[in-house]
Amino acid sequence: MAEAAIQTAPRTDIDPREFDGPAFQKNPFDLYKRLRDHHPVYHDRFHNRWILSRYWDIDTAFQDNGSFDRAQYRPGGPYKFGTNHVFGPNILEYGNSNEHRRLRNIVAGQFVGQKLDDFIPMIHQICEEVVDRLKGSDTFELVTQFSSQVPIRVISNMLGLPREDEDTFVGWYHALIAGLGFGGEHLARGVAARNEMWAYLDPIIDARTGKDGEDLLSRICNAELAGSRMTKEEVKGFVALLLAAGGDTTDKAISNMWYHLMYTRPDQLDAVIADPDLWQNVFTEMMRYDAVVHTQLRYTTREVVMHDQVIPERAGVILYLGSGNRDERVFRNPDTFDIQRDDLHMGRENRSGRYKDGKPGHLGFGIGQHFCMGYAMARQESQIACMKLLQLYGRPAPRDATHPGITSPNIDSGGFRSPSELWLRKA
Ligand code: HEM
């Protein structure tokens, strides 16, 4: 879209403390627009970081591995991996290195294609079990009683952990997520939960290593690429990461989809009921309009010049995905939630961010070397969960006429954006 055609926000300076206030937690979009229009490369001296907010600038940072790295620490440097992270050593810490490529290549194939299809009947079953518990009630709270129940039980089942331990696993998951969002005692509690989980996993990993098994944990323990396997520590770090990367995100995606169909565009629910394939569009538009993950961090590996601004080497750069997804230079009426929009690639995402239909994709799974490994699984699982709820519970409606809306993280919700609760009733 031509720059001249864009209605810009009034020119105002930005006070970096705006990022810390409750108004920004609730509605970051006005500040995003001021950033995009007037400060596309913003130096936030207060928080010692730089900010990119336009779609194509974020795309560039994701694609340009030579200038932007995810790791702050260099493999082989003095930093001991996993010491400062609730998950322990895991691929999130390995940046753009060969170590990251090695680990990613070992496991990435486990979440797509036939490997993913093998788990689909189990996903149906878990969703049915969770909806079953809601059946007698005329009202229920979607976040605690449905969305936060499904993905973690799915992951635990995929890993092939005993079903009787599922609730213990859910407990570790909540402690890990809380440990992610905040440091101090929360980090300590998260690390304690991780250690308990690791002790629990130790004998299970030993028993499954070197044996054929169709469960995900066996596959991860035994997956080999060019003679290389994950070490036991890496397997445990990866399992811990999966809880947040695959559990908390999908959990919140399901809540956000229902929030938008209940409060933002209730008129579009009828179209989805008439054509369940449209759940695909609900998922995609949710990932654009108010994605679960609004930010990703990168570090410059050299001096970078963008929009006549010089970002120095080793600077922390926040990519505001939530802002790029609302960039009016790319999407028409970006502040409208519309599952029928024709200027967004609606199908499955890919790592390149380039699609045959020529349309831009949402930025919610990232792009490039660290593109989400669970993109297909998150889409499939969210769609099945939403369809099952509709099929088995009947058509829900919001219990309350108004809702406080989606907000950025608080202590219980780790790092992602979602409604803290969403009460529904039988329509
Ligand atoms: C709606 C749900 C999800 C969202 C919004 C999401 C979002 C993201 C984003 C933005 C990244 C990129 C990080 C970066 O560029 O630094 C990422 C990476 C990742 N995601 Fe997801 N994710 C979701 C679901 C899943 C699921 C279901 C799994 C696994 C079962 C998963 C596993 C991962 C892993 C392992 C990475 C790291 C990839 C790498 O560094 O190479 N995610 N995700």
PDB file of N, CA and C and ligand atoms in Angstrom, residues 62 70 91-92 95 100 104 111 155 158 216 238 241-242 244-247 249-251 253 283 286-287 291-293 295-298 321 351 363-367 369-375 377-379 381-382 416, ligand 1:
ATOM      1  N   PHE A  62      14.194 -11.102  10.779  1.00  0.00           N
ATOM      2  CA  PHE A  62      14.061 -12.564  10.875  1.00  0.00           C
ATOM      3  C   PHE A  62      14.906 -13.268   9.823  1.00  0.00           C
ATOM      4  N   ARG A  70      19.577 -14.734  17.571  1.00  0.00           N
ATOM      5  CA  ARG A  70      18.710 -14.846  18.752  1.00  0.00           C
ATOM      6  C   ARG A  70      19.522 -14.998  20.031  1.00  0.00           C
ATOM      7  N   ILE A  91      17.280 -25.396  22.730  1.00  0.00           N
ATOM      8  CA  ILE A  91      17.668 -24.770  21.471  1.00  0.00           C
ATOM      9  C   ILE A  91      17.361 -23.281  21.412  1.00  0.00           C
ATOM     10  N   LEU A  92      16.491 -22.800  22.294  1.00  0.00           N
ATOM     11  CA  LEU A  92      16.226 -21.354  22.275  1.00  0.00           C
ATOM     12  C   LEU A  92      17.488 -20.576  22.594  1.00  0.00           C
ATOM     13  N   GLY A  95      20.849 -19.708  19.599  1.00  0.00           N
ATOM     14  CA  GLY A  95      20.941 -18.684  18.561  1.00  0.00           C
ATOM     15  C   GLY A  95      20.978 -19.238  17.163  1.00  0.00           C
ATOM     16  N   HIS A 100      22.400 -25.048  17.033  1.00  0.00           N
ATOM     17  CA  HIS A 100      20.950 -24.909  16.873  1.00  0.00           C
ATOM     18  C   HIS A 100      20.470 -25.735  15.679  1.00  0.00           C
ATOM     19  N   ARG A 104      17.764 -28.703  15.896  1.00  0.00           N
ATOM     20  CA  ARG A 104      16.507 -28.486  15.173  1.00  0.00           C
ATOM     21  C   ARG A 104      16.290 -29.600  14.143  1.00  0.00           C
ATOM     22  N   PHE A 111       7.015 -33.080  14.256  1.00  0.00           N
ATOM     23  CA  PHE A 111       5.776 -32.323  14.482  1.00  0.00           C
ATOM     24  C   PHE A 111       4.995 -32.035  13.214  1.00  0.00           C
ATOM     25  N   ILE A 155       0.287 -32.891  24.843  1.00  0.00           N
ATOM     26  CA  ILE A 155       1.757 -33.045  24.848  1.00  0.00           C
ATOM     27  C   ILE A 155       2.159 -34.232  25.725  1.00  0.00           C
ATOM     28  N   MET A 158       1.389 -37.277  23.851  1.00  0.00           N
ATOM     29  CA  MET A 158       2.321 -37.460  22.726  1.00  0.00           C
ATOM     30  C   MET A 158       3.638 -38.034  23.234  1.00  0.00           C
ATOM     31  N   LEU A 216       6.386 -39.778  21.308  1.00  0.00           N
ATOM     32  CA  LEU A 216       7.292 -38.688  20.935  1.00  0.00           C
ATOM     33  C   LEU A 216       8.600 -38.722  21.728  1.00  0.00           C
ATOM     34  N   PHE A 238      14.553 -30.074  26.079  1.00  0.00           N
ATOM     35  CA  PHE A 238      13.589 -29.959  24.989  1.00  0.00           C
ATOM     36  C   PHE A 238      12.172 -30.274  25.481  1.00  0.00           C
ATOM     37  N   LEU A 241      10.936 -27.296  27.313  1.00  0.00           N
ATOM     38  CA  LEU A 241      10.586 -26.246  26.349  1.00  0.00           C
ATOM     39  C   LEU A 241       9.243 -26.534  25.682  1.00  0.00           C
ATOM     40  N   LEU A 242       9.015 -27.803  25.390  1.00  0.00           N
ATOM     41  CA  LEU A 242       7.769 -28.176  24.703  1.00  0.00           C
ATOM     42  C   LEU A 242       6.534 -27.797  25.505  1.00  0.00           C
ATOM     43  N   ALA A 244       6.020 -25.184  27.344  1.00  0.00           N
ATOM     44  CA  ALA A 244       5.656 -23.781  27.130  1.00  0.00           C
ATOM     45  C   ALA A 244       5.430 -23.493  25.657  1.00  0.00           C
ATOM     46  N   ALA A 245       6.387 -23.947  24.824  1.00  0.00           N
ATOM     47  CA  ALA A 245       6.303 -23.612  23.399  1.00  0.00           C
ATOM     48  C   ALA A 245       5.090 -24.271  22.776  1.00  0.00           C
ATOM     49  N   GLY A 246       4.789 -25.506  23.196  1.00  0.00           N
ATOM     50  CA  GLY A 246       3.689 -26.220  22.570  1.00  0.00           C
ATOM     51  C   GLY A 246       2.422 -26.206  23.396  1.00  0.00           C
ATOM     52  N   GLY A 247       2.547 -25.981  24.707  1.00  0.00           N
ATOM     53  CA  GLY A 247       1.370 -26.026  25.564  1.00  0.00           C
ATOM     54  C   GLY A 247       0.750 -24.662  25.771  1.00  0.00           C
ATOM     55  N   THR A 249       1.276 -21.723  24.467  1.00  0.00           N
ATOM     56  CA  THR A 249       0.924 -20.934  23.273  1.00  0.00           C
ATOM     57  C   THR A 249      -0.388 -21.421  22.665  1.00  0.00           C
ATOM     58  N   THR A 250      -0.518 -22.746  22.516  1.00  0.00           N
ATOM     59  CA  THR A 250      -1.721 -23.282  21.870  1.00  0.00           C
ATOM     60  C   THR A 250      -2.930 -23.065  22.775  1.00  0.00           C
ATOM     61  N   ASP A 251      -2.706 -23.223  24.054  1.00  0.00           N
ATOM     62  CA  ASP A 251      -3.746 -22.958  25.050  1.00  0.00           C
ATOM     63  C   ASP A 251      -4.309 -21.544  24.833  1.00  0.00           C
ATOM     64  N   ALA A 253      -3.928 -19.628  22.189  1.00  0.00           N
ATOM     65  CA  ALA A 253      -4.488 -19.453  20.837  1.00  0.00           C
ATOM     66  C   ALA A 253      -5.966 -19.838  20.837  1.00  0.00           C
ATOM     67  N   PHE A 283      -8.152 -19.232  12.892  1.00  0.00           N
ATOM     68  CA  PHE A 283      -6.817 -19.381  13.474  1.00  0.00           C
ATOM     69  C   PHE A 283      -5.849 -18.356  12.855  1.00  0.00           C
ATOM     70  N   MET A 286      -6.658 -14.740  13.793  1.00  0.00           N
ATOM     71  CA  MET A 286      -6.304 -14.508  15.192  1.00  0.00           C
ATOM     72  C   MET A 286      -4.794 -14.287  15.306  1.00  0.00           C
ATOM     73  N   MET A 287      -4.007 -15.089  14.582  1.00  0.00           N
ATOM     74  CA  MET A 287      -2.544 -14.971  14.653  1.00  0.00           C
ATOM     75  C   MET A 287      -2.062 -13.631  14.094  1.00  0.00           C
ATOM     76  N   ALA A 291      -1.967 -11.671  17.973  1.00  0.00           N
ATOM     77  CA  ALA A 291      -1.250 -12.939  18.098  1.00  0.00           C
ATOM     78  C   ALA A 291      -0.935 -13.243  19.555  1.00  0.00           C
ATOM     79  N   VAL A 292      -0.755 -14.522  19.853  1.00  0.00           N
ATOM     80  CA  VAL A 292      -0.419 -14.957  21.211  1.00  0.00           C
ATOM     81  C   VAL A 292       0.944 -14.381  21.621  1.00  0.00           C
ATOM     82  N   VAL A 293       1.887 -14.439  20.683  1.00  0.00           N
ATOM     83  CA  VAL A 293       3.251 -13.964  20.947  1.00  0.00           C
ATOM     84  C   VAL A 293       3.422 -12.619  20.239  1.00  0.00           C
ATOM     85  N   THR A 295       6.126 -10.431  20.822  1.00  0.00           N
ATOM     86  CA  THR A 295       7.505  -9.943  20.678  1.00  0.00           C
ATOM     87  C   THR A 295       8.494 -11.090  20.498  1.00  0.00           C
ATOM     88  N   GLN A 296       9.561 -10.815  19.811  1.00  0.00           N
ATOM     89  CA  GLN A 296      10.729 -11.707  19.791  1.00  0.00           C
ATOM     90  C   GLN A 296      11.965 -10.829  19.912  1.00  0.00           C
ATOM     91  N   LEU A 297      12.988 -11.381  20.534  1.00  0.00           N
ATOM     92  CA  LEU A 297      14.200 -10.602  20.771  1.00  0.00           C
ATOM     93  C   LEU A 297      15.325 -11.086  19.865  1.00  0.00           C
ATOM     94  N   ARG A 298      16.065 -10.144  19.347  1.00  0.00           N
ATOM     95  CA  ARG A 298      17.263 -10.475  18.576  1.00  0.00           C
ATOM     96  C   ARG A 298      18.418  -9.569  19.037  1.00  0.00           C
ATOM     97  N   LEU A 321       6.037  -8.246  16.735  1.00  0.00           N
ATOM     98  CA  LEU A 321       5.232  -8.990  15.763  1.00  0.00           C
ATOM     99  C   LEU A 321       3.794  -8.476  15.779  1.00  0.00           C
ATOM    100  N   ARG A 351       8.390 -21.520   6.581  1.00  0.00           N
ATOM    101  CA  ARG A 351       9.554 -20.883   7.180  1.00  0.00           C
ATOM    102  C   ARG A 351      10.029 -19.653   6.407  1.00  0.00           C
ATOM    103  N   LEU A 363       2.855 -12.812  11.181  1.00  0.00           N
ATOM    104  CA  LEU A 363       4.213 -12.975  11.714  1.00  0.00           C
ATOM    105  C   LEU A 363       4.244 -13.802  13.002  1.00  0.00           C
ATOM    106  N   GLY A 364       3.070 -14.330  13.397  1.00  0.00           N
ATOM    107  CA  GLY A 364       2.929 -14.914  14.739  1.00  0.00           C
ATOM    108  C   GLY A 364       3.758 -16.147  15.031  1.00  0.00           C
ATOM    109  N   PHE A 365       4.283 -16.827  14.007  1.00  0.00           N
ATOM    110  CA  PHE A 365       5.159 -17.987  14.241  1.00  0.00           C
ATOM    111  C   PHE A 365       6.621 -17.637  13.952  1.00  0.00           C
ATOM    112  N   GLY A 366       6.907 -16.353  13.745  1.00  0.00           N
ATOM    113  CA  GLY A 366       8.258 -16.000  13.331  1.00  0.00           C
ATOM    114  C   GLY A 366       8.488 -16.417  11.880  1.00  0.00           C
ATOM    115  N   ILE A 367       9.701 -16.202  11.416  1.00  0.00           N
ATOM    116  CA  ILE A 367      10.100 -16.546  10.047  1.00  0.00           C
ATOM    117  C   ILE A 367      11.577 -16.931  10.128  1.00  0.00           C
ATOM    118  N   GLN A 369      15.198 -19.041  10.411  1.00  0.00           N
ATOM    119  CA  GLN A 369      15.873 -20.154  11.077  1.00  0.00           C
ATOM    120  C   GLN A 369      15.123 -20.673  12.305  1.00  0.00           C
ATOM    121  N   HIS A 370      14.446 -19.789  13.036  1.00  0.00           N
ATOM    122  CA  HIS A 370      13.777 -20.213  14.274  1.00  0.00           C
ATOM    123  C   HIS A 370      12.261 -20.317  14.118  1.00  0.00           C
ATOM    124  N   PHE A 371      11.795 -20.296  12.876  1.00  0.00           N
ATOM    125  CA  PHE A 371      10.363 -20.439  12.593  1.00  0.00           C
ATOM    126  C   PHE A 371       9.788 -21.574  13.462  1.00  0.00           C
ATOM    127  N   CYS A 372       8.619 -21.318  14.020  1.00  0.00           N
ATOM    128  CA  CYS A 372       8.024 -22.265  14.973  1.00  0.00           C
ATOM    129  C   CYS A 372       7.999 -23.694  14.429  1.00  0.00           C
ATOM    130  N   MET A 373       8.475 -24.627  15.246  1.00  0.00           N
ATOM    131  CA  MET A 373       8.474 -26.038  14.834  1.00  0.00           C
ATOM    132  C   MET A 373       7.083 -26.640  14.947  1.00  0.00           C
ATOM    133  N   GLY A 374       6.240 -26.047  15.784  1.00  0.00           N
ATOM    134  CA  GLY A 374       4.927 -26.644  16.035  1.00  0.00           C
ATOM    135  C   GLY A 374       3.817 -25.970  15.252  1.00  0.00           C
ATOM    136  N   TYR A 375       4.179 -25.239  14.175  1.00  0.00           N
ATOM    137  CA  TYR A 375       3.162 -24.455  13.453  1.00  0.00           C
ATOM    138  C   TYR A 375       1.995 -25.320  12.969  1.00  0.00           C
ATOM    139  N   MET A 377       1.130 -28.323  14.098  1.00  0.00           N
ATOM    140  CA  MET A 377       0.448 -28.947  15.213  1.00  0.00           C
ATOM    141  C   MET A 377      -0.485 -27.953  15.920  1.00  0.00           C
ATOM    142  N   ALA A 378       0.003 -26.721  16.120  1.00  0.00           N
ATOM    143  CA  ALA A 378      -0.812 -25.711  16.811  1.00  0.00           C
ATOM    144  C   ALA A 378      -2.092 -25.449  16.026  1.00  0.00           C
ATOM    145  N   ARG A 379      -1.971 -25.346  14.723  1.00  0.00           N
ATOM    146  CA  ARG A 379      -3.133 -25.079  13.861  1.00  0.00           C
ATOM    147  C   ARG A 379      -4.127 -26.243  13.935  1.00  0.00           C
ATOM    148  N   GLU A 381      -4.364 -28.683  16.148  1.00  0.00           N
ATOM    149  CA  GLU A 381      -4.911 -28.934  17.487  1.00  0.00           C
ATOM    150  C   GLU A 381      -5.958 -27.884  17.859  1.00  0.00           C
ATOM    151  N   SER A 382      -5.682 -26.615  17.536  1.00  0.00           N
ATOM    152  CA  SER A 382      -6.643 -25.550  17.857  1.00  0.00           C
ATOM    153  C   SER A 382      -7.939 -25.781  17.098  1.00  0.00           C
ATOM    154  N   PHE A 416       2.551 -14.797  27.440  1.00  0.00           N
ATOM    155  CA  PHE A 416       1.754 -14.635  26.225  1.00  0.00           C
ATOM    156  C   PHE A 416       0.442 -13.891  26.449  1.00  0.00           C
TER     157      PHE A 416
HETATM  158  C1  HEM B   1      -0.280 -20.864  18.546  1.00  0.00           C
HETATM  159  C2  HEM B   1       0.728 -21.531  19.049  1.00  0.00           C
HETATM  160  C3  HEM B   1       2.163 -21.151  18.883  1.00  0.00           C
HETATM  161  C4  HEM B   1       2.725 -19.912  18.723  1.00  0.00           C
HETATM  162  C5  HEM B   1       2.030 -18.555  18.673  1.00  0.00           C
HETATM  163  C6  HEM B   1       4.158 -20.104  18.603  1.00  0.00           C
HETATM  164  C7  HEM B   1       5.066 -19.084  18.370  1.00  0.00           C
HETATM  165  C8  HEM B   1       6.401 -19.282  18.111  1.00  0.00           C
HETATM  166  C9  HEM B   1       7.330 -18.255  17.668  1.00  0.00           C
HETATM  167  C10 HEM B   1       6.979 -16.788  17.441  1.00  0.00           C
HETATM  168  C11 HEM B   1       8.551 -18.848  17.517  1.00  0.00           C
HETATM  169  C12 HEM B   1       9.800 -18.192  16.947  1.00  0.00           C
HETATM  170  C13 HEM B   1      10.846 -17.834  17.967  1.00  0.00           C
HETATM  171  C14 HEM B   1      11.969 -16.985  17.364  1.00  0.00           C
HETATM  172  O1  HEM B   1      11.925 -16.568  16.212  1.00  0.00           O
HETATM  173  O2  HEM B   1      12.927 -16.720  18.103  1.00  0.00           O
HETATM  174  C15 HEM B   1       8.419 -20.230  17.902  1.00  0.00           C
HETATM  175  C16 HEM B   1       9.445 -21.154  17.955  1.00  0.00           C
HETATM  176  C17 HEM B   1       9.291 -22.444  18.406  1.00  0.00           C
HETATM  177  N1  HEM B   1       8.108 -23.109  18.631  1.00  0.00           N
HETATM  178 FE1  HEM B   1       6.255 -22.323  18.550  1.00  0.00          FE
HETATM  179  N2  HEM B   1       4.434 -21.445  18.727  1.00  0.00           N
HETATM  180  C18 HEM B   1       3.249 -22.125  18.895  1.00  0.00           C
HETATM  181  C19 HEM B   1       3.072 -23.497  19.026  1.00  0.00           C
HETATM  182  C20 HEM B   1       4.097 -24.411  19.119  1.00  0.00           C
HETATM  183  C21 HEM B   1       3.946 -25.851  19.307  1.00  0.00           C
HETATM  184  C22 HEM B   1       2.605 -26.575  19.349  1.00  0.00           C
HETATM  185  C23 HEM B   1       5.207 -26.376  19.420  1.00  0.00           C
HETATM  186  C24 HEM B   1       5.667 -27.797  19.599  1.00  0.00           C
HETATM  187  C25 HEM B   1       4.938 -28.826  19.765  1.00  0.00           C
HETATM  188  C26 HEM B   1       6.148 -25.280  19.281  1.00  0.00           C
HETATM  189  C27 HEM B   1       7.503 -25.407  19.341  1.00  0.00           C
HETATM  190  C28 HEM B   1       8.399 -24.394  19.044  1.00  0.00           C
HETATM  191  C29 HEM B   1       9.848 -24.563  19.106  1.00  0.00           C
HETATM  192  C30 HEM B   1      10.584 -25.836  19.529  1.00  0.00           C
HETATM  193  C31 HEM B   1      10.404 -23.342  18.692  1.00  0.00           C
HETATM  194  C32 HEM B   1      11.892 -23.014  18.565  1.00  0.00           C
HETATM  195  C33 HEM B   1      12.303 -23.210  17.129  1.00  0.00           C
HETATM  196  C34 HEM B   1      13.740 -22.872  16.849  1.00  0.00           C
HETATM  197  O3  HEM B   1      14.369 -22.129  17.580  1.00  0.00           O
HETATM  198  O4  HEM B   1      14.254 -23.372  15.851  1.00  0.00           O
HETATM  199  N3  HEM B   1       5.447 -24.114  19.106  1.00  0.00           N
HETATM  200  N4  HEM B   1       7.094 -20.481  18.214  1.00  0.00           N
END
